[in-house]
Amino acid sequence: MSQAPVSTAGTSRRKDDDAHLRDLGYEPELARRMGPFGNFAISFSVISILSGCMTLYGFGLSTGGPAVMMWGWVAVGLFVLCVGMGLAEVTSAYPTSGALYYMAHQLGGPRWGWYTGWLNLLGLLGAIAGIDYGCALFIGAFLNLQWGFEPTAEKTLLIFAVILVLHMTLNLLRVRVVSILNSISVWWHLAGVAIIVGVLIVVPDHHQSAGFVFGEFNNDTGWNNPFYVTAIGLLLAQYTFSGYDASAHLSEETTQAQVSSAKGIVRAIWVSWVAGFVLLAGLTFAIQDYVGTQESGTGVPPAQIFIDAIGEGGAKALLLIVICAQLFCGNAETAATARMVFAFSRDGALPGSKMWRRVSPRTGVPTRAVMLSVAVAFCLALPSLYSETAYGAVTAINVIGITPAYAIPIYLRLRAKDRFVPGPWNLGKWSSLIGWVAVCWVAVITVVFCLPQESPVDVNSFNYASVALAAVLLLATVSWWAAGRRSYKTPVYTADPEMAELGKDLV
């Protein structure tokens, strides 16, 4: 990867960042107070291995078991790293809060940008709902262990609402506060993994064998084909490896944005890749009772591993580590989503755009975008009161929307070939190979997302991800013809004539 030298003087950095943003067509409005580490930290916090791996661990136990979890994590992490590098290269050229949709618009035209924007936005909103609701489930499990609390659907939704209010309040403060929290989050996650794995190595008298951890295949899906089950099992890793576009969404608030945002994406992925492997291995070696873990009365299989391995007292302490990490994750996701709402509104893509694009003159934060993001996330979780299946269908918008959106700018950059002018962080001669690997992987995993995960298939076991994807595309199509083609418009990249040509409607 080649990288141009970047000035280290704080004042000149800010001037260069703002000048480039003006070249991209936007007047700087947000406060640029986030450093390179803070930018990496927000994507790392959103990926949150202590959220994704923990929440989906029970899914992994049933869909292939330890062998698929461990080797699937290795394989998926490699492919996701390719996606991240491809996206980072385009981010370096276009560091804006709109991120994916702005890139797609500039490289492919308005309709590419419009559809990418809606996929990205609804994916981000679904992510807030999924992360914070998952955190509410873990809090319910902790309260159950501590005080015998019964986590009903109504009580879990109330906990979820309190978490949303907390994240809204934190995100209404200056972006510097969010940046500090994300920096703390990095060390909390890394130290948390070290503590959890360390305790699970030292305390239990019994551990599973390496042959079990890396070779045991378990299938509780009802499907007989092991290759099919393995494909489904890859989703534990793929679900976890999402949200790293947060670095791009916060680029207008980051110094040295063309380099810092690109590096933030790639670093967040590879650090999560390594730490997540250690966490999954630590949990799996410590399993005492496989079936008992799957059928845990807490509703959270990792909590049962903690209880069986070190007792209830220690389990509560480890659960608190996980819960705090999930709170950091949800807070970072709220920040990224609010920037997407702000940017999409700035370009006239949302109903009431003038309201949602407003930035607080005191804090430099898009406060109304923050409040809208939290409100919509709460609405997305309301079906949980009536049906877990309905709630799963709603939150499927997260992964099925956001994953294809990652590949669109990479594909359009490949289609543009030499007309694309790379930023200071780029892949050089490896750009085409890595880009096509990324696009092909996203195409394959998007199909896997839509496959039925249990047999027999009925109303409760049906995979509603395909329905969610169809609903998002239908919404985008209807809104485009109803208003978007008239109201939606991004500025053209003015610094380079060839890039400006790419901004025309090629669709």
PDB file of C-alpha atoms in Angstrom, residues 18-283:
ATOM      1  CA  ASP A  18     -11.186  21.299   5.139  1.00  0.00           C
ATOM      2  CA  ALA A  19      -9.771  22.337   1.761  1.00  0.00           C
ATOM      3  CA  HIS A  20     -10.202  18.799   0.458  1.00  0.00           C
ATOM      4  CA  LEU A  21     -13.748  18.666   1.818  1.00  0.00           C
ATOM      5  CA  ARG A  22     -14.510  21.862  -0.079  1.00  0.00           C
ATOM      6  CA  ASP A  23     -13.084  20.250  -3.202  1.00  0.00           C
ATOM      7  CA  LEU A  24     -15.568  17.438  -2.644  1.00  0.00           C
ATOM      8  CA  GLY A  25     -18.325  20.053  -2.620  1.00  0.00           C
ATOM      9  CA  TYR A  26     -19.078  20.523   1.077  1.00  0.00           C
ATOM     10  CA  GLU A  27     -18.508  23.424   3.403  1.00  0.00           C
ATOM     11  CA  PRO A  28     -17.086  22.147   6.728  1.00  0.00           C
ATOM     12  CA  GLU A  29     -19.797  22.200   9.409  1.00  0.00           C
ATOM     13  CA  LEU A  30     -18.811  19.505  11.906  1.00  0.00           C
ATOM     14  CA  ALA A  31     -16.103  20.003  14.524  1.00  0.00           C
ATOM     15  CA  ARG A  32     -12.850  18.324  13.436  1.00  0.00           C
ATOM     16  CA  ARG A  33     -11.614  17.173  16.838  1.00  0.00           C
ATOM     17  CA  MET A  34     -11.035  13.442  16.402  1.00  0.00           C
ATOM     18  CA  GLY A  35      -7.506  12.125  15.994  1.00  0.00           C
ATOM     19  CA  PRO A  36      -6.334   9.037  14.048  1.00  0.00           C
ATOM     20  CA  PHE A  37      -6.611   6.736  17.073  1.00  0.00           C
ATOM     21  CA  GLY A  38     -10.128   7.956  17.825  1.00  0.00           C
ATOM     22  CA  ASN A  39     -11.134   7.236  14.243  1.00  0.00           C
ATOM     23  CA  PHE A  40      -9.784   3.677  14.448  1.00  0.00           C
ATOM     24  CA  ALA A  41     -11.428   3.287  17.840  1.00  0.00           C
ATOM     25  CA  ILE A  42     -14.943   4.009  16.586  1.00  0.00           C
ATOM     26  CA  SER A  43     -14.838   1.212  13.981  1.00  0.00           C
ATOM     27  CA  PHE A  44     -13.196  -1.175  16.426  1.00  0.00           C
ATOM     28  CA  SER A  45     -15.897  -0.345  18.984  1.00  0.00           C
ATOM     29  CA  VAL A  46     -18.685  -0.905  16.457  1.00  0.00           C
ATOM     30  CA  ILE A  47     -17.294  -4.269  15.342  1.00  0.00           C
ATOM     31  CA  SER A  48     -17.070  -5.117  19.066  1.00  0.00           C
ATOM     32  CA  ILE A  49     -16.044  -8.745  19.369  1.00  0.00           C
ATOM     33  CA  LEU A  50     -17.404  -8.723  22.930  1.00  0.00           C
ATOM     34  CA  SER A  51     -20.795  -7.899  21.445  1.00  0.00           C
ATOM     35  CA  GLY A  52     -20.960  -9.881  18.204  1.00  0.00           C
ATOM     36  CA  CYS A  53     -19.080 -13.017  19.266  1.00  0.00           C
ATOM     37  CA  MET A  54     -20.878 -13.213  22.594  1.00  0.00           C
ATOM     38  CA  THR A  55     -24.377 -12.550  21.254  1.00  0.00           C
ATOM     39  CA  LEU A  56     -24.011 -15.036  18.381  1.00  0.00           C
ATOM     40  CA  TYR A  57     -22.021 -17.733  20.191  1.00  0.00           C
ATOM     41  CA  GLY A  58     -25.118 -19.875  20.723  1.00  0.00           C
ATOM     42  CA  PHE A  59     -25.878 -19.636  16.991  1.00  0.00           C
ATOM     43  CA  GLY A  60     -22.374 -20.906  16.268  1.00  0.00           C
ATOM     44  CA  LEU A  61     -22.733 -23.876  18.638  1.00  0.00           C
ATOM     45  CA  SER A  62     -25.700 -25.115  16.593  1.00  0.00           C
ATOM     46  CA  THR A  63     -24.522 -24.284  13.053  1.00  0.00           C
ATOM     47  CA  GLY A  64     -21.362 -26.296  12.667  1.00  0.00           C
ATOM     48  CA  GLY A  65     -20.071 -26.033  16.213  1.00  0.00           C
ATOM     49  CA  PRO A  66     -16.490 -25.291  17.296  1.00  0.00           C
ATOM     50  CA  ALA A  67     -14.777 -26.313  14.032  1.00  0.00           C
ATOM     51  CA  VAL A  68     -16.870 -23.971  11.890  1.00  0.00           C
ATOM     52  CA  MET A  69     -16.680 -21.160  14.468  1.00  0.00           C
ATOM     53  CA  MET A  70     -12.883 -21.246  14.667  1.00  0.00           C
ATOM     54  CA  TRP A  71     -11.911 -21.894  11.044  1.00  0.00           C
ATOM     55  CA  GLY A  72     -14.841 -19.821   9.786  1.00  0.00           C
ATOM     56  CA  TRP A  73     -13.548 -16.897  11.813  1.00  0.00           C
ATOM     57  CA  VAL A  74     -10.129 -17.216  10.164  1.00  0.00           C
ATOM     58  CA  ALA A  75     -11.530 -17.463   6.617  1.00  0.00           C
ATOM     59  CA  VAL A  76     -14.211 -14.802   6.938  1.00  0.00           C
ATOM     60  CA  GLY A  77     -11.775 -12.413   8.609  1.00  0.00           C
ATOM     61  CA  LEU A  78      -9.425 -12.690   5.628  1.00  0.00           C
ATOM     62  CA  PHE A  79     -12.181 -11.930   3.122  1.00  0.00           C
ATOM     63  CA  VAL A  80     -13.541  -9.072   5.240  1.00  0.00           C
ATOM     64  CA  LEU A  81     -10.035  -7.617   5.396  1.00  0.00           C
ATOM     65  CA  CYS A  82     -10.080  -7.519   1.580  1.00  0.00           C
ATOM     66  CA  VAL A  83     -13.446  -5.736   1.673  1.00  0.00           C
ATOM     67  CA  GLY A  84     -12.102  -3.299   4.258  1.00  0.00           C
ATOM     68  CA  MET A  85      -8.969  -2.524   2.230  1.00  0.00           C
ATOM     69  CA  GLY A  86     -11.014  -1.959  -0.914  1.00  0.00           C
ATOM     70  CA  LEU A  87     -13.377   0.348   0.954  1.00  0.00           C
ATOM     71  CA  ALA A  88     -10.469   2.140   2.647  1.00  0.00           C
ATOM     72  CA  GLU A  89      -8.946   2.965  -0.723  1.00  0.00           C
ATOM     73  CA  VAL A  90     -12.131   4.686  -1.901  1.00  0.00           C
ATOM     74  CA  THR A  91     -12.575   6.359   1.491  1.00  0.00           C
ATOM     75  CA  SER A  92      -9.114   7.933   1.146  1.00  0.00           C
ATOM     76  CA  ALA A  93     -10.292   9.655  -2.037  1.00  0.00           C
ATOM     77  CA  TYR A  94     -13.717  10.644  -0.659  1.00  0.00           C
ATOM     78  CA  PRO A  95     -13.552  11.245   3.140  1.00  0.00           C
ATOM     79  CA  THR A  96     -17.087  12.527   3.811  1.00  0.00           C
ATOM     80  CA  SER A  97     -19.772  11.777   6.410  1.00  0.00           C
ATOM     81  CA  GLY A  98     -21.956  10.343   3.648  1.00  0.00           C
ATOM     82  CA  ALA A  99     -19.237   7.773   3.024  1.00  0.00           C
ATOM     83  CA  LEU A 100     -20.561   4.856   0.948  1.00  0.00           C
ATOM     84  CA  TYR A 101     -23.390   6.620  -0.837  1.00  0.00           C
ATOM     85  CA  TYR A 102     -21.274   9.685  -1.658  1.00  0.00           C
ATOM     86  CA  MET A 103     -18.588   7.421  -3.125  1.00  0.00           C
ATOM     87  CA  ALA A 104     -21.184   5.502  -5.149  1.00  0.00           C
ATOM     88  CA  HIS A 105     -22.773   8.721  -6.399  1.00  0.00           C
ATOM     89  CA  GLN A 106     -19.478  10.213  -7.519  1.00  0.00           C
ATOM     90  CA  LEU A 107     -18.319   7.028  -9.235  1.00  0.00           C
ATOM     91  CA  GLY A 108     -21.617   5.804 -10.654  1.00  0.00           C
ATOM     92  CA  GLY A 109     -24.248   8.523 -10.610  1.00  0.00           C
ATOM     93  CA  PRO A 110     -27.282   9.567  -8.518  1.00  0.00           C
ATOM     94  CA  ARG A 111     -29.202   6.303  -8.536  1.00  0.00           C
ATOM     95  CA  TRP A 112     -26.167   4.302  -7.456  1.00  0.00           C
ATOM     96  CA  GLY A 113     -25.737   6.771  -4.620  1.00  0.00           C
ATOM     97  CA  TRP A 114     -29.422   6.705  -3.707  1.00  0.00           C
ATOM     98  CA  TYR A 115     -29.712   2.932  -3.408  1.00  0.00           C
ATOM     99  CA  THR A 116     -26.379   2.631  -1.609  1.00  0.00           C
ATOM    100  CA  GLY A 117     -27.451   5.339   0.819  1.00  0.00           C
ATOM    101  CA  TRP A 118     -30.708   3.634   1.732  1.00  0.00           C
ATOM    102  CA  LEU A 119     -29.029   0.249   2.147  1.00  0.00           C
ATOM    103  CA  ASN A 120     -26.371   1.819   4.351  1.00  0.00           C
ATOM    104  CA  LEU A 121     -28.767   3.965   6.391  1.00  0.00           C
ATOM    105  CA  LEU A 122     -31.277   1.239   7.194  1.00  0.00           C
ATOM    106  CA  GLY A 123     -28.422  -1.134   7.924  1.00  0.00           C
ATOM    107  CA  LEU A 124     -26.974   1.328  10.439  1.00  0.00           C
ATOM    108  CA  LEU A 125     -30.340   1.926  12.085  1.00  0.00           C
ATOM    109  CA  GLY A 126     -30.890  -1.826  12.334  1.00  0.00           C
ATOM    110  CA  ALA A 127     -27.427  -2.132  13.866  1.00  0.00           C
ATOM    111  CA  ILE A 128     -28.298   0.251  16.714  1.00  0.00           C
ATOM    112  CA  ALA A 129     -31.429  -1.802  17.423  1.00  0.00           C
ATOM    113  CA  GLY A 130     -29.547  -5.107  17.266  1.00  0.00           C
ATOM    114  CA  ILE A 131     -26.553  -4.025  19.374  1.00  0.00           C
ATOM    115  CA  ASP A 132     -28.494  -2.265  22.110  1.00  0.00           C
ATOM    116  CA  TYR A 133     -31.192  -4.941  22.295  1.00  0.00           C
ATOM    117  CA  GLY A 134     -28.473  -7.579  22.560  1.00  0.00           C
ATOM    118  CA  CYS A 135     -26.960  -5.540  25.392  1.00  0.00           C
ATOM    119  CA  ALA A 136     -30.385  -5.438  27.066  1.00  0.00           C
ATOM    120  CA  LEU A 137     -30.507  -9.253  26.904  1.00  0.00           C
ATOM    121  CA  PHE A 138     -27.117  -9.522  28.620  1.00  0.00           C
ATOM    122  CA  ILE A 139     -28.181  -7.024  31.287  1.00  0.00           C
ATOM    123  CA  GLY A 140     -31.298  -9.138  31.822  1.00  0.00           C
ATOM    124  CA  ALA A 141     -29.117 -12.234  32.235  1.00  0.00           C
ATOM    125  CA  PHE A 142     -26.938 -10.420  34.785  1.00  0.00           C
ATOM    126  CA  LEU A 143     -29.966  -9.189  36.744  1.00  0.00           C
ATOM    127  CA  ASN A 144     -31.347 -12.713  36.673  1.00  0.00           C
ATOM    128  CA  LEU A 145     -28.168 -14.077  38.258  1.00  0.00           C
ATOM    129  CA  GLN A 146     -27.928 -11.255  40.781  1.00  0.00           C
ATOM    130  CA  TRP A 147     -31.515 -10.774  41.898  1.00  0.00           C
ATOM    131  CA  GLY A 148     -33.623 -13.439  40.174  1.00  0.00           C
ATOM    132  CA  PHE A 149     -34.958 -10.853  37.710  1.00  0.00           C
ATOM    133  CA  GLU A 150     -37.231 -12.363  35.045  1.00  0.00           C
ATOM    134  CA  PRO A 151     -36.302 -10.767  31.686  1.00  0.00           C
ATOM    135  CA  THR A 152     -39.684 -10.708  29.945  1.00  0.00           C
ATOM    136  CA  ALA A 153     -40.107  -9.065  26.539  1.00  0.00           C
ATOM    137  CA  GLU A 154     -41.609  -5.948  28.143  1.00  0.00           C
ATOM    138  CA  LYS A 155     -38.812  -5.599  30.712  1.00  0.00           C
ATOM    139  CA  THR A 156     -36.125  -6.186  28.097  1.00  0.00           C
ATOM    140  CA  LEU A 157     -37.636  -3.482  25.900  1.00  0.00           C
ATOM    141  CA  LEU A 158     -37.595  -1.084  28.858  1.00  0.00           C
ATOM    142  CA  ILE A 159     -33.908  -1.808  29.485  1.00  0.00           C
ATOM    143  CA  PHE A 160     -33.319  -1.279  25.762  1.00  0.00           C
ATOM    144  CA  ALA A 161     -35.052   2.121  25.924  1.00  0.00           C
ATOM    145  CA  VAL A 162     -32.870   3.209  28.863  1.00  0.00           C
ATOM    146  CA  ILE A 163     -29.736   2.209  26.906  1.00  0.00           C
ATOM    147  CA  LEU A 164     -30.912   4.233  23.902  1.00  0.00           C
ATOM    148  CA  VAL A 165     -31.484   7.312  26.060  1.00  0.00           C
ATOM    149  CA  LEU A 166     -27.998   6.925  27.524  1.00  0.00           C
ATOM    150  CA  HIS A 167     -26.438   6.736  24.069  1.00  0.00           C
ATOM    151  CA  MET A 168     -28.480   9.675  22.832  1.00  0.00           C
ATOM    152  CA  THR A 169     -27.328  11.794  25.785  1.00  0.00           C
ATOM    153  CA  LEU A 170     -23.654  10.934  25.268  1.00  0.00           C
ATOM    154  CA  ASN A 171     -23.857  11.637  21.551  1.00  0.00           C
ATOM    155  CA  LEU A 172     -25.419  15.051  22.097  1.00  0.00           C
ATOM    156  CA  LEU A 173     -22.158  16.107  23.747  1.00  0.00           C
ATOM    157  CA  ARG A 174     -19.120  17.257  21.792  1.00  0.00           C
ATOM    158  CA  VAL A 175     -17.542  14.735  19.415  1.00  0.00           C
ATOM    159  CA  ARG A 176     -14.420  14.890  21.605  1.00  0.00           C
ATOM    160  CA  VAL A 177     -16.403  13.084  24.316  1.00  0.00           C
ATOM    161  CA  VAL A 178     -17.402  10.355  21.871  1.00  0.00           C
ATOM    162  CA  SER A 179     -13.794  10.077  20.716  1.00  0.00           C
ATOM    163  CA  ILE A 180     -12.523   9.676  24.304  1.00  0.00           C
ATOM    164  CA  LEU A 181     -15.155   7.021  25.050  1.00  0.00           C
ATOM    165  CA  ASN A 182     -14.186   5.112  21.904  1.00  0.00           C
ATOM    166  CA  SER A 183     -10.512   5.265  22.868  1.00  0.00           C
ATOM    167  CA  ILE A 184     -11.384   3.840  26.283  1.00  0.00           C
ATOM    168  CA  SER A 185     -13.473   1.236  24.481  1.00  0.00           C
ATOM    169  CA  VAL A 186     -10.447  -0.099  22.581  1.00  0.00           C
ATOM    170  CA  TRP A 187      -8.510  -0.810  25.757  1.00  0.00           C
ATOM    171  CA  TRP A 188     -11.633  -2.095  27.509  1.00  0.00           C
ATOM    172  CA  HIS A 189     -12.206  -4.617  24.716  1.00  0.00           C
ATOM    173  CA  LEU A 190      -8.588  -5.770  24.569  1.00  0.00           C
ATOM    174  CA  ALA A 191      -8.221  -5.954  28.356  1.00  0.00           C
ATOM    175  CA  GLY A 192     -11.650  -7.598  28.600  1.00  0.00           C
ATOM    176  CA  VAL A 193     -10.676 -10.350  26.160  1.00  0.00           C
ATOM    177  CA  ALA A 194      -7.392 -10.871  28.030  1.00  0.00           C
ATOM    178  CA  ILE A 195      -9.172 -11.111  31.406  1.00  0.00           C
ATOM    179  CA  ILE A 196     -11.966 -13.400  30.172  1.00  0.00           C
ATOM    180  CA  VAL A 197      -9.614 -15.754  28.342  1.00  0.00           C
ATOM    181  CA  GLY A 198      -7.061 -15.642  31.173  1.00  0.00           C
ATOM    182  CA  VAL A 199      -9.667 -16.539  33.793  1.00  0.00           C
ATOM    183  CA  LEU A 200     -11.091 -19.327  31.626  1.00  0.00           C
ATOM    184  CA  ILE A 201      -7.594 -20.765  31.193  1.00  0.00           C
ATOM    185  CA  VAL A 202      -6.502 -20.600  34.841  1.00  0.00           C
ATOM    186  CA  VAL A 203      -9.614 -21.295  36.934  1.00  0.00           C
ATOM    187  CA  PRO A 204     -11.451 -24.344  35.485  1.00  0.00           C
ATOM    188  CA  ASP A 205     -10.117 -27.798  36.316  1.00  0.00           C
ATOM    189  CA  HIS A 206     -11.304 -29.210  33.001  1.00  0.00           C
ATOM    190  CA  HIS A 207     -10.722 -27.924  29.451  1.00  0.00           C
ATOM    191  CA  GLN A 208     -11.737 -29.286  26.091  1.00  0.00           C
ATOM    192  CA  SER A 209      -9.027 -30.745  23.844  1.00  0.00           C
ATOM    193  CA  ALA A 210      -7.552 -28.925  20.859  1.00  0.00           C
ATOM    194  CA  GLY A 211      -9.129 -31.602  18.684  1.00  0.00           C
ATOM    195  CA  PHE A 212     -12.556 -30.647  20.035  1.00  0.00           C
ATOM    196  CA  VAL A 213     -12.034 -26.879  19.698  1.00  0.00           C
ATOM    197  CA  PHE A 214     -10.696 -27.031  16.138  1.00  0.00           C
ATOM    198  CA  GLY A 215     -12.301 -30.211  14.871  1.00  0.00           C
ATOM    199  CA  GLU A 216     -15.696 -30.819  16.537  1.00  0.00           C
ATOM    200  CA  PHE A 217     -18.602 -30.423  14.085  1.00  0.00           C
ATOM    201  CA  ASN A 218     -22.102 -30.065  15.514  1.00  0.00           C
ATOM    202  CA  ASN A 219     -25.284 -29.686  13.514  1.00  0.00           C
ATOM    203  CA  ASP A 220     -28.598 -28.810  15.169  1.00  0.00           C
ATOM    204  CA  THR A 221     -30.086 -27.024  12.159  1.00  0.00           C
ATOM    205  CA  GLY A 222     -32.149 -29.903  10.747  1.00  0.00           C
ATOM    206  CA  TRP A 223     -30.227 -29.760   7.451  1.00  0.00           C
ATOM    207  CA  ASN A 224     -28.197 -32.846   6.493  1.00  0.00           C
ATOM    208  CA  ASN A 225     -25.655 -31.379   4.087  1.00  0.00           C
ATOM    209  CA  PRO A 226     -22.482 -30.464   6.060  1.00  0.00           C
ATOM    210  CA  PHE A 227     -21.344 -27.992   3.402  1.00  0.00           C
ATOM    211  CA  TYR A 228     -24.659 -26.143   3.647  1.00  0.00           C
ATOM    212  CA  VAL A 229     -24.422 -26.062   7.454  1.00  0.00           C
ATOM    213  CA  THR A 230     -20.828 -24.826   7.252  1.00  0.00           C
ATOM    214  CA  ALA A 231     -21.881 -21.986   4.949  1.00  0.00           C
ATOM    215  CA  ILE A 232     -24.585 -20.912   7.406  1.00  0.00           C
ATOM    216  CA  GLY A 233     -22.110 -21.194  10.278  1.00  0.00           C
ATOM    217  CA  LEU A 234     -19.883 -18.577   8.641  1.00  0.00           C
ATOM    218  CA  LEU A 235     -22.489 -15.984   9.546  1.00  0.00           C
ATOM    219  CA  LEU A 236     -21.282 -15.758  13.164  1.00  0.00           C
ATOM    220  CA  ALA A 237     -18.091 -14.137  11.908  1.00  0.00           C
ATOM    221  CA  GLN A 238     -19.748 -12.162   9.119  1.00  0.00           C
ATOM    222  CA  TYR A 239     -22.391 -10.711  11.441  1.00  0.00           C
ATOM    223  CA  THR A 240     -19.637  -9.612  13.821  1.00  0.00           C
ATOM    224  CA  PHE A 241     -17.427  -8.078  11.129  1.00  0.00           C
ATOM    225  CA  SER A 242     -19.730  -5.180  10.261  1.00  0.00           C
ATOM    226  CA  GLY A 243     -19.868  -1.497  11.040  1.00  0.00           C
ATOM    227  CA  TYR A 244     -16.297  -0.623  10.100  1.00  0.00           C
ATOM    228  CA  ASP A 245     -17.628   2.069   7.761  1.00  0.00           C
ATOM    229  CA  ALA A 246     -17.953   4.129  10.965  1.00  0.00           C
ATOM    230  CA  SER A 247     -14.421   5.436  10.344  1.00  0.00           C
ATOM    231  CA  ALA A 248     -15.581   6.857   7.018  1.00  0.00           C
ATOM    232  CA  HIS A 249     -18.753   8.392   8.499  1.00  0.00           C
ATOM    233  CA  LEU A 250     -16.661  10.248  11.114  1.00  0.00           C
ATOM    234  CA  SER A 251     -14.073  11.430   8.560  1.00  0.00           C
ATOM    235  CA  GLU A 252     -15.346  15.033   8.492  1.00  0.00           C
ATOM    236  CA  GLU A 253     -14.547  15.186  12.212  1.00  0.00           C
ATOM    237  CA  THR A 254     -11.133  13.511  11.888  1.00  0.00           C
ATOM    238  CA  THR A 255      -7.730  15.110  11.355  1.00  0.00           C
ATOM    239  CA  GLN A 256      -5.634  13.806   8.449  1.00  0.00           C
ATOM    240  CA  ALA A 257      -8.908  12.362   7.221  1.00  0.00           C
ATOM    241  CA  GLN A 258      -7.691  10.939   3.905  1.00  0.00           C
ATOM    242  CA  VAL A 259      -5.197   8.698   5.688  1.00  0.00           C
ATOM    243  CA  SER A 260      -6.665   8.336   9.182  1.00  0.00           C
ATOM    244  CA  SER A 261     -10.100   7.141   8.019  1.00  0.00           C
ATOM    245  CA  ALA A 262      -8.634   4.578   5.630  1.00  0.00           C
ATOM    246  CA  LYS A 263      -6.229   3.254   8.242  1.00  0.00           C
ATOM    247  CA  GLY A 264      -9.003   3.243  10.840  1.00  0.00           C
ATOM    248  CA  ILE A 265     -11.078   0.817   8.740  1.00  0.00           C
ATOM    249  CA  VAL A 266      -8.239  -1.622   8.089  1.00  0.00           C
ATOM    250  CA  ARG A 267      -6.797  -1.559  11.605  1.00  0.00           C
ATOM    251  CA  ALA A 268     -10.206  -2.098  13.188  1.00  0.00           C
ATOM    252  CA  ILE A 269     -10.696  -5.248  11.104  1.00  0.00           C
ATOM    253  CA  TRP A 270      -7.330  -6.907  11.654  1.00  0.00           C
ATOM    254  CA  VAL A 271      -7.167  -6.118  15.376  1.00  0.00           C
ATOM    255  CA  SER A 272     -10.710  -7.507  15.795  1.00  0.00           C
ATOM    256  CA  TRP A 273      -9.723 -10.537  13.704  1.00  0.00           C
ATOM    257  CA  VAL A 274      -6.858 -11.456  16.019  1.00  0.00           C
ATOM    258  CA  ALA A 275      -8.612 -10.619  19.302  1.00  0.00           C
ATOM    259  CA  GLY A 276     -11.832 -12.361  18.231  1.00  0.00           C
ATOM    260  CA  PHE A 277      -9.981 -15.582  17.457  1.00  0.00           C
ATOM    261  CA  VAL A 278      -8.445 -15.552  20.941  1.00  0.00           C
ATOM    262  CA  LEU A 279     -11.855 -14.898  22.536  1.00  0.00           C
ATOM    263  CA  LEU A 280     -13.645 -17.684  20.641  1.00  0.00           C
ATOM    264  CA  ALA A 281     -10.866 -20.143  21.439  1.00  0.00           C
ATOM    265  CA  GLY A 282     -10.921 -19.197  25.123  1.00  0.00           C
ATOM    266  CA  LEU A 283     -14.684 -19.678  25.369  1.00  0.00           C
TER     267      LEU A 283
END
